[in-house]
Every structure is written in structure tokens, then in C-alpha cells.
């Protein structure tokens, strides 16, 4: 399993911490999805599979320990807990709840990266065959080459459109936030309004090439309040 195959869920009520961790982990090759609390994390986990969960303990409502115990009743996804409490008793409580590791705050990002890598190396690798082609109506997308075809004729994509379609195809059926797309396409900070507008413009242009009716998108859908999602046949 390579970093680009690994999908991490970050659960933390601190927006600044989420943004910093997300940016750092993406730059180190991971796919990252964010949740601001246990409620949002549960919604994401109900529909998506993750390779590892990085979760803050001290959250309003259901805290990280309670959520870890609940998750352990139905899934075995590795969990790394983050907390401001570094006492031995607190670490033991975290591990007893079912966590795989426990990292006290503040911590060096490099240490988090090493701990994530160590946990993932202990997880048995299950090879899942990825389809070479994705079907978008009359179009065919080559996931290996990042090429879009209409029958035997290739459709010309710009470099940005190619990168955008490749990123969305890697998470097909899953919403990808504008902030994630901005970071992944190297367009700066995820909170930048101009960056979000640029992504919207590129999505509009890509829709003109893949949608039968760009005004009623079937394949490249808008997920209200989140971003965009690629839906294939």
C-alpha cells in the first residue's frame, strides 16, 4: 500500500488544526477527508471506508474516547488519538478504548507522520483491483493514462482539467471539497476565495466536455455545502 492509496479521516473540532493537518498530510501523499465532530465522522464512516482515523479526544458532544469505543463494535479501522492530556493514565484510557496509538499535544508533524506510517505498516494489505476504464455515458476514461475518449477519438483536456478529473476519479462516488481540490491542484490555501472561484470555473469547463447537458450535470455533480463528486456508470 502506497501513500496515494491511503485515505485518512481527520476528526477534530478545531478548524485551524484540521486545516494544518490536512495540508501537511496531503503534501506527504495521503488522501484526506475532514470531520469537525463525532456526528459528522459517523456520517462519513457510514458511507466511506478509510485506512486510518486520526481523532482528537477532547471534542464537544461525543468525545474521541466514546466514539472510538463505539466504532470498535463494528469496524477495525486503525485509530490514532490526539489529546492535550499526556498523563500515563490518559494514554492507557485511550488504548483501552480501542485506539491503536495515542499522541499527546503539542506534537511535531513529523512524529505524527511516522506514527501513521508505523500503524499502516502493521495493517494487512488487501489488494483491490481498480478498473482501468470508467464509463461516463458515451465517454470512456482511462484511469492509468488519465485520458478521456469518445469511442476511438481522444478528447483534448488541458493540464488542469486532466489533474482535476484524475483527482475526482480517484474518489469517485465520494464528495471532494473545494479546499481539497485547491490543495491537490496546487492552487494555494483551501480558504482562499479566489482559489475556490478558480476551481468552480475549471469544473464548468470540464462539464462542457463530459456532460450531455452541462446545465444538468449527471456525472460531475455538485455536493451542496461540500464540493464536487464524480459519478460513473
Tab-separated table of C-alpha atoms in Angstrom:
chain	number	residue	atom	x	y	z
A	1	UNK	CA	0.000	0.000	0.000
A	2	UNK	CA	1.431	3.390	-1.006
A	3	UNK	CA	0.544	6.772	0.479
A	4	UNK	CA	-1.564	7.619	-2.561
A	5	UNK	CA	-3.692	4.545	-1.858
A	6	UNK	CA	-4.346	5.578	1.774
A	7	UNK	CA	-7.409	7.574	2.740
A	8	UNK	CA	-7.264	9.214	6.172
A	9	UNK	CA	-10.159	10.655	8.191
A	10	UNK	CA	-9.225	13.599	10.437
A	11	UNK	CA	-11.705	14.272	13.260
A	12	UNK	CA	-11.056	17.484	15.229
A	13	UNK	CA	-13.317	20.339	16.339
A	14	UNK	CA	-10.506	22.893	15.863
A	15	UNK	CA	-10.790	24.241	12.312
A	16	UNK	CA	-7.197	25.513	12.321
A	17	UNK	CA	-5.815	22.128	13.380
A	18	UNK	CA	-7.918	20.352	10.738
A	19	UNK	CA	-6.627	22.659	8.019
A	20	UNK	CA	-2.983	22.330	9.094
A	21	UNK	CA	-3.131	18.543	9.397
A	22	UNK	CA	-4.977	18.181	6.128
A	23	UNK	CA	-2.486	20.321	4.233
A	24	UNK	CA	0.518	18.593	5.789
A	25	UNK	CA	-0.748	15.043	5.192
A	26	UNK	CA	-1.801	15.776	1.603
A	27	UNK	CA	1.651	17.187	0.870
A	28	UNK	CA	3.046	13.888	2.143
A	29	UNK	CA	0.946	11.874	-0.292
A	30	UNK	CA	-2.209	10.947	1.634
A	31	UNK	CA	-5.830	11.406	0.628
A	32	UNK	CA	-7.570	13.250	3.476
A	33	UNK	CA	-11.197	13.821	4.489
A	34	UNK	CA	-12.166	16.053	7.418
A	35	UNK	CA	-14.847	15.862	10.109
A	36	UNK	CA	-15.483	18.600	12.676
A	37	UNK	CA	-17.104	16.339	15.299
A	38	UNK	CA	-18.319	12.814	16.052
A	39	UNK	CA	-21.657	13.408	14.318
A	40	UNK	CA	-20.028	14.303	11.007
A	41	UNK	CA	-17.487	11.495	11.416
A	42	UNK	CA	-20.292	8.960	11.853
A	43	UNK	CA	-21.988	10.205	8.683
A	44	UNK	CA	-18.776	9.867	6.687
A	45	UNK	CA	-17.990	6.420	8.104
A	46	UNK	CA	-21.477	5.220	7.226
A	47	UNK	CA	-20.769	5.668	3.536
A	48	UNK	CA	-16.987	5.600	3.115
A	49	UNK	CA	-14.083	3.357	4.040
A	50	UNK	CA	-10.876	4.793	5.466
A	51	UNK	CA	-7.445	3.295	6.033
A	52	UNK	CA	-6.870	5.181	9.299
A	53	UNK	CA	-8.681	7.653	11.571
A	54	UNK	CA	-6.786	10.471	13.318
A	55	UNK	CA	-9.083	11.731	16.075
A	56	UNK	CA	-8.971	14.363	18.776
A	57	UNK	CA	-10.091	13.169	22.212
A	58	UNK	CA	-11.417	16.466	23.605
A	59	UNK	CA	-14.418	17.309	21.414
A	60	UNK	CA	-17.802	18.788	22.345
A	61	UNK	CA	-20.636	16.282	22.472
A	62	UNK	CA	-19.405	12.731	21.937
A	63	UNK	CA	-15.677	12.775	22.670
A	64	UNK	CA	-12.961	10.783	20.950
A	65	UNK	CA	-12.842	8.017	23.544
A	66	UNK	CA	-16.584	7.383	23.368
A	67	UNK	CA	-16.560	7.408	19.567
A	68	UNK	CA	-13.578	5.039	19.484
A	69	UNK	CA	-15.378	2.558	21.759
A	70	UNK	CA	-18.499	2.745	19.596
A	71	UNK	CA	-16.570	2.272	16.353
A	72	UNK	CA	-14.705	-0.740	17.726
A	73	UNK	CA	-18.027	-2.574	17.996
A	74	UNK	CA	-18.408	-2.620	14.215
A	75	UNK	CA	-15.165	-1.708	12.388
A	76	UNK	CA	-11.451	-2.424	12.830
A	77	UNK	CA	-10.099	0.677	11.061
A	78	UNK	CA	-6.907	1.812	12.860
A	79	UNK	CA	-7.416	4.827	15.130
A	80	UNK	CA	-4.751	7.287	16.295
A	81	UNK	CA	-5.939	9.530	19.151
A	82	UNK	CA	-4.682	13.095	19.667
A	83	UNK	CA	-5.092	14.830	23.016
A	84	UNK	CA	-3.784	17.647	25.162
A	85	UNK	CA	-3.623	15.214	28.068
A	86	UNK	CA	-0.336	13.328	28.163
A	87	UNK	CA	-0.528	11.562	31.512
A	88	UNK	CA	0.043	7.796	31.622
A	89	UNK	CA	-3.482	7.178	32.861
A	90	UNK	CA	-4.925	9.124	29.942
A	91	UNK	CA	-2.841	7.187	27.433
A	92	UNK	CA	-3.995	3.900	28.970
A	93	UNK	CA	-7.634	5.052	28.751
A	94	UNK	CA	-7.136	5.827	25.082
A	95	UNK	CA	-5.619	2.441	24.315
A	96	UNK	CA	-8.259	0.639	26.378
A	97	UNK	CA	-10.968	2.327	24.321
A	98	UNK	CA	-9.611	0.504	21.273
A	99	UNK	CA	-7.184	3.022	19.806
A	100	UNK	CA	-4.053	1.760	18.054
A	101	UNK	CA	-1.868	4.651	19.196
A	102	UNK	CA	-2.012	7.815	21.278
A	103	UNK	CA	-0.145	11.067	20.585
A	104	UNK	CA	-0.143	13.913	23.154
A	105	UNK	CA	-0.387	17.544	22.005
A	106	UNK	CA	1.601	19.522	21.118
A	107	UNK	CA	3.448	17.226	18.741
A	108	UNK	CA	5.829	17.548	15.825
A	109	UNK	CA	4.053	16.907	12.492
A	110	UNK	CA	6.934	14.623	11.534
A	111	UNK	CA	6.207	12.410	14.538
A	112	UNK	CA	2.540	12.168	13.521
A	113	UNK	CA	3.654	11.155	10.039
A	114	UNK	CA	5.950	8.451	11.408
A	115	UNK	CA	3.259	7.072	13.714
A	116	UNK	CA	0.719	6.944	10.880
A	117	UNK	CA	3.234	5.097	8.717
A	118	UNK	CA	4.016	2.639	11.515
A	119	UNK	CA	0.330	1.851	12.075
A	120	UNK	CA	-0.360	1.371	8.369
A	121	UNK	CA	2.606	-0.979	8.006
A	122	UNK	CA	1.004	-3.247	10.594
A	123	UNK	CA	-2.269	-3.437	8.672
A	124	UNK	CA	-2.558	-6.439	6.308
A	125	UNK	CA	-2.644	-5.294	2.705
A	126	UNK	CA	-5.696	-6.355	0.729
A	127	UNK	CA	-5.242	-5.847	-2.974
A	128	UNK	CA	-8.351	-4.417	-4.628
A	129	UNK	CA	-8.456	-4.453	-8.396
A	130	UNK	CA	-9.037	-0.953	-9.760
A	131	UNK	CA	-10.921	-0.652	-13.050
A	132	UNK	CA	-8.760	0.539	-15.919
A	133	UNK	CA	-11.693	2.345	-17.532
A	134	UNK	CA	-14.551	4.374	-16.094
A	135	UNK	CA	-17.668	4.921	-18.192
A	136	UNK	CA	-19.301	8.340	-18.399
A	137	UNK	CA	-22.203	7.796	-20.755
A	138	UNK	CA	-20.700	7.659	-24.247
A	139	UNK	CA	-17.258	8.560	-22.898
A	140	UNK	CA	-14.520	6.309	-21.509
A	141	UNK	CA	-11.916	7.463	-19.019
A	142	UNK	CA	-8.575	5.650	-18.853
A	143	UNK	CA	-7.572	5.753	-15.163
A	144	UNK	CA	-3.986	4.667	-15.885
A	145	UNK	CA	-3.222	7.282	-18.521
A	146	UNK	CA	-5.649	9.986	-17.392
A	147	UNK	CA	-7.137	10.127	-20.905
A	148	UNK	CA	-10.753	10.706	-21.925
A	149	UNK	CA	-12.114	9.025	-25.053
A	150	UNK	CA	-15.264	9.273	-27.124
A	151	UNK	CA	-15.224	5.973	-28.990
A	152	UNK	CA	-11.850	5.860	-30.761
A	153	UNK	CA	-11.341	9.619	-30.605
A	154	UNK	CA	-9.455	11.195	-27.672
A	155	UNK	CA	-10.932	14.319	-26.118
A	156	UNK	CA	-8.439	17.098	-25.526
A	157	UNK	CA	-8.101	18.155	-21.896
A	158	UNK	CA	-5.985	20.962	-20.504
A	159	UNK	CA	-3.387	20.134	-17.846
A	160	UNK	CA	-5.647	21.456	-15.094
A	161	UNK	CA	-8.668	19.548	-16.414
A	162	UNK	CA	-6.576	16.354	-16.545
A	163	UNK	CA	-5.430	16.809	-12.937
A	164	UNK	CA	-8.957	17.672	-11.785
A	165	UNK	CA	-10.543	14.639	-13.458
A	166	UNK	CA	-7.816	12.338	-12.143
A	167	UNK	CA	-8.396	13.582	-8.569
A	168	UNK	CA	-12.176	13.207	-8.795
A	169	UNK	CA	-11.881	9.773	-10.422
A	170	UNK	CA	-9.668	8.587	-7.558
A	171	UNK	CA	-12.535	9.439	-5.164
A	172	UNK	CA	-15.412	8.576	-7.488
A	173	UNK	CA	-18.713	8.311	-5.687
A	174	UNK	CA	-17.301	10.382	-2.810
A	175	UNK	CA	-17.591	14.160	-2.404
A	176	UNK	CA	-14.334	16.115	-2.656
A	177	UNK	CA	-14.268	19.562	-1.069
A	178	UNK	CA	-13.174	22.667	-2.936
A	179	UNK	CA	-10.407	23.108	-0.350
A	180	UNK	CA	-9.092	19.619	-1.103
A	181	UNK	CA	-9.154	20.300	-4.840
A	182	UNK	CA	-7.337	23.596	-4.355
A	183	UNK	CA	-4.613	21.920	-2.288
A	184	UNK	CA	-4.300	18.895	-4.585
A	185	UNK	CA	-4.069	21.049	-7.704
A	186	UNK	CA	-1.515	23.332	-6.041
A	187	UNK	CA	-3.627	26.460	-6.093
A	188	UNK	CA	-2.820	27.686	-2.621
A	189	UNK	CA	-4.688	27.685	0.679
A	190	UNK	CA	-8.067	25.994	0.853
A	191	UNK	CA	-9.704	29.062	2.412
A	192	UNK	CA	-8.812	31.393	-0.463
A	193	UNK	CA	-11.948	32.715	-2.172
A	194	UNK	CA	-10.144	33.245	-5.471
A	195	UNK	CA	-8.928	29.640	-5.342
A	196	UNK	CA	-12.477	28.359	-4.872
A	197	UNK	CA	-13.713	30.508	-7.754
A	198	UNK	CA	-10.935	29.145	-9.972
A	199	UNK	CA	-11.981	25.562	-9.145
A	200	UNK	CA	-15.620	26.389	-9.978
A	201	UNK	CA	-14.529	27.783	-13.349
A	202	UNK	CA	-12.492	24.645	-14.138
A	203	UNK	CA	-15.434	22.430	-13.143
A	204	UNK	CA	-17.697	24.383	-15.510
A	205	UNK	CA	-15.221	23.933	-18.367
A	206	UNK	CA	-14.809	20.215	-17.653
A	207	UNK	CA	-18.578	19.744	-17.599
A	208	UNK	CA	-18.798	21.184	-21.108
A	209	UNK	CA	-16.589	18.304	-22.267
A	210	UNK	CA	-18.112	15.369	-20.377
A	211	UNK	CA	-21.771	16.230	-19.790
A	212	UNK	CA	-24.553	15.760	-22.372
A	213	UNK	CA	-26.209	18.798	-20.740
A	214	UNK	CA	-23.747	20.841	-18.649
A	215	UNK	CA	-26.664	22.754	-17.077
A	216	UNK	CA	-27.996	19.469	-15.655
A	217	UNK	CA	-24.810	17.591	-14.755
A	218	UNK	CA	-25.125	13.839	-14.477
A	219	UNK	CA	-21.523	12.769	-13.955
A	220	UNK	CA	-19.786	15.758	-12.354
A	221	UNK	CA	-22.220	16.627	-9.595
A	222	UNK	CA	-22.223	19.480	-7.110
A	223	UNK	CA	-22.492	18.371	-3.474
A	224	UNK	CA	-24.124	21.285	-1.698
A	225	UNK	CA	-22.007	22.693	1.121
A	226	UNK	CA	-19.068	20.433	0.281
A	227	UNK	CA	-17.719	20.463	-3.260
A	228	UNK	CA	-17.945	18.083	-6.188
A	229	UNK	CA	-18.326	14.364	-6.848
A	230	UNK	CA	-17.720	12.218	-9.927
A	231	UNK	CA	-20.446	9.648	-10.550
A	232	UNK	CA	-19.748	6.974	-13.145
A	233	UNK	CA	-21.967	4.384	-14.884
